[in-house]
Short mmCIF file of C-alpha atoms in Angstrom, two decimals:
data_model
loop_
_atom_site.label_atom_id
_atom_site.label_comp_id
_atom_site.label_asym_id
_atom_site.label_seq_id
_atom_site.Cartn_x
_atom_site.Cartn_y
_atom_site.Cartn_z
CA MET A 1 -0.06 0.01 -0.07
CA SER A 2 1.43 3.56 -1.02
CA GLU A 3 1.78 6.35 1.46
CA ALA A 4 -0.84 9.02 1.55
CA GLN A 5 0.26 11.96 -0.55
CA ILE A 6 -0.42 15.82 0.38
CA GLU A 7 -0.91 18.29 -2.09
CA VAL A 8 1.68 21.08 -1.33
CA GLY A 9 1.37 23.18 -4.52
CA LYS A 10 0.58 23.38 -8.24
CA TYR A 11 3.11 23.74 -11.12
CA VAL A 12 1.69 27.05 -12.84
CA ASN A 13 4.46 27.74 -15.42
CA THR A 14 7.99 27.43 -16.74
CA PHE A 15 10.94 30.08 -15.90
CA GLY A 16 13.61 30.71 -18.25
CA ILE A 17 14.85 28.04 -20.58
CA LYS A 18 16.94 26.00 -18.13
CA GLY A 19 14.23 23.86 -16.73
CA GLU A 20 13.19 26.30 -13.73
CA ILE A 21 9.56 26.15 -12.76
CA LYS A 22 7.26 28.36 -10.97
CA ILE A 23 5.14 26.77 -8.18
CA PHE A 24 2.19 28.27 -6.53
CA PRO A 25 2.37 26.80 -2.78
CA TYR A 26 -0.61 25.54 -0.82
CA VAL A 27 1.29 25.23 2.40
CA GLU A 28 3.42 27.37 4.55
CA TYR A 29 6.26 25.08 4.94
CA PHE A 30 6.85 24.67 1.06
CA GLU A 31 10.28 26.46 1.18
CA ASP A 32 11.43 23.73 3.76
CA LEU A 33 10.99 20.76 1.25
CA LYS A 34 13.96 18.82 -0.44
CA GLN A 35 11.92 16.92 -2.91
CA PHE A 36 8.36 16.44 -4.22
CA THR A 37 6.43 14.37 -6.70
CA ILE A 38 4.88 15.65 -9.86
CA ARG A 39 2.51 12.88 -11.49
CA GLY A 40 4.05 10.03 -9.79
CA LYS A 41 7.76 10.96 -10.41
CA GLU A 42 9.98 12.14 -7.75
CA TYR A 43 12.15 15.22 -8.32
CA LYS A 44 14.87 16.75 -5.66
CA ILE A 45 15.00 20.52 -5.50
CA SER A 46 18.42 22.00 -6.01
CA LYS A 47 17.53 25.44 -5.30
CA MET A 48 14.44 27.69 -4.82
CA ARG A 49 13.85 31.24 -4.31
CA ARG A 50 10.59 33.11 -3.43
CA ASN A 51 9.09 35.72 -6.10
CA LYS A 52 5.75 37.39 -5.04
CA ASN A 53 3.39 34.71 -4.52
CA VAL A 54 5.14 31.85 -6.22
CA TYR A 55 8.41 29.87 -5.81
CA ILE A 56 10.96 29.55 -8.56
CA VAL A 57 12.32 26.04 -8.40
CA LYS A 58 15.14 24.51 -9.98
CA LEU A 59 15.09 20.63 -10.02
CA LYS A 60 18.42 18.24 -10.01
CA GLU A 61 16.75 16.33 -12.83
CA ILE A 62 15.82 18.73 -15.30
CA ASP A 63 18.12 21.02 -17.19
CA ASP A 64 15.85 21.82 -20.27
CA ILE A 65 12.52 23.42 -20.42
CA ASN A 66 11.23 20.96 -22.82
CA ASP A 67 11.88 18.29 -20.20
CA ILE A 68 9.16 19.63 -17.89
CA GLU A 69 6.83 21.74 -19.89
CA ASN A 70 4.45 19.30 -20.53
CA LEU A 71 3.72 18.59 -16.82
CA LYS A 72 2.61 22.36 -16.62
CA GLY A 73 -0.66 22.53 -14.39
CA SER A 74 0.18 19.43 -12.44
CA MET A 75 -0.18 19.18 -8.66
CA ILE A 76 2.88 18.84 -6.60
CA THR A 77 2.73 16.31 -3.72
CA ILE A 78 4.82 14.94 -1.24
CA ASN A 79 4.61 11.74 0.93
CA GLU A 80 2.81 12.48 4.47
CA SER A 81 5.94 11.38 6.09
CA ASP A 82 8.16 14.03 4.37
CA LYS A 83 5.99 16.92 5.77
CA PRO A 84 8.35 18.59 8.09
CA GLU A 85 7.35 18.90 11.72
CA PRO A 86 5.90 22.42 12.82
CA PRO A 87 7.79 24.45 15.35
CA GLU A 88 6.99 23.73 18.94
CA GLY A 89 3.45 25.32 19.91
CA GLU A 90 2.68 25.75 16.25
CA TYR A 91 0.31 23.74 13.81
CA TYR A 92 -0.34 23.40 10.36
CA LYS A 93 -3.71 24.69 8.91
CA GLU A 94 -4.49 21.70 7.24
CA ASP A 95 -3.87 19.61 10.39
CA LEU A 96 -6.31 21.64 12.45
CA ILE A 97 -9.25 21.59 9.81
CA GLY A 98 -12.22 19.22 11.19
CA PHE A 99 -11.18 20.03 14.98
CA ASP A 100 -14.17 20.53 17.12
CA VAL A 101 -14.21 24.13 18.28
CA ILE A 102 -15.48 24.35 21.96
CA THR A 103 -15.96 27.53 24.06
CA ASP A 104 -14.50 27.52 27.61
CA GLU A 105 -17.94 27.18 28.89
CA GLY A 106 -18.35 23.95 27.18
CA LYS A 107 -20.71 24.83 24.25
CA ASN A 108 -19.69 23.20 20.84
CA LEU A 109 -19.61 25.67 18.39
CA GLY A 110 -18.85 23.01 15.24
CA GLN A 111 -16.14 22.06 13.45
CA LEU A 112 -13.16 24.39 12.15
CA GLU A 113 -13.72 24.79 8.32
CA ASP A 114 -10.83 26.95 7.39
CA ILE A 115 -8.29 29.34 8.47
CA PHE A 116 -7.23 32.48 6.39
CA ASN A 117 -4.80 35.19 7.04
CA THR A 118 -6.12 38.74 7.10
CA GLY A 119 -2.37 40.13 7.41
CA ALA A 120 -2.93 41.33 11.20
CA ASN A 121 -3.82 37.77 12.45
CA ASP A 122 -5.50 34.40 11.54
CA ILE A 123 -9.25 34.13 11.14
CA TYR A 124 -10.78 30.51 12.50
CA GLN A 125 -14.09 29.79 10.46
CA VAL A 126 -16.39 27.69 12.28
CA GLY A 127 -19.53 27.68 10.04
CA LYS A 128 -21.04 31.32 9.89
CA ILE A 129 -18.69 32.29 12.81
CA LEU A 130 -15.42 34.11 12.34
CA LEU A 131 -13.05 33.93 15.31
CA PRO A 132 -9.68 36.05 15.49
CA GLY A 133 -6.59 33.93 16.00
CA ILE A 134 -5.39 35.79 19.04
CA GLU A 135 -4.55 34.60 22.48
CA GLU A 136 -7.59 36.17 24.03
CA VAL A 137 -9.85 34.22 22.14
CA ILE A 138 -7.90 31.09 21.04
CA LYS A 139 -7.06 29.48 24.30
CA GLU A 140 -6.03 25.87 23.70
CA ILE A 141 -5.36 23.44 20.77
CA ASN A 142 -5.54 19.93 21.75
CA PRO A 143 -4.24 17.64 18.83
CA LYS A 144 -4.97 14.55 20.98
CA LYS A 145 -8.82 15.34 21.57
CA ARG A 146 -8.88 17.25 17.97
CA GLN A 147 -10.31 20.20 19.95
CA ILE A 148 -9.88 23.89 19.86
CA ILE A 149 -10.93 25.68 23.08
CA VAL A 150 -12.16 29.28 22.48
CA HIS A 151 -13.10 32.21 25.09
CA ILE A 152 -15.93 34.18 23.37
CA ILE A 153 -15.23 38.06 24.02
CA LYS A 154 -18.43 40.02 24.44
CA GLY A 155 -19.97 41.15 21.32
CA LEU A 156 -17.94 38.57 19.23
CA ILE A 157 -20.73 36.37 18.17
#
């Protein structure tokens, strides 16, 4: 049985003529990757740099644009075991989606549907409820119980 794959980005275009490609990242840890898979073939990263909202990636196996151009539009995946560990006390968005969100008074608000960034802080979406990702609101994240404990500030919902 093959290992589960995680989509980490999309190959959106070529860059230059030496086989570099532009990848739109789906995950915050993209720059920590050493290798990834495109359509079942593994590629090793020789260098990578950020350019606005994409990464320009040079693959060890590719020296000519013609060797990679036909894969444009493909999803970039990694083995689940290759996913880097987040820093202590931090979590990846995709790991928290589906967690039960419970108030510190015991009321179940529902499941976490999404987390998006507004620039100032993250916003946690639970159904139609939007919660700011600040210490005053997000009190505890418990991966073992798959729960997020929140404090509802007066006037928040």
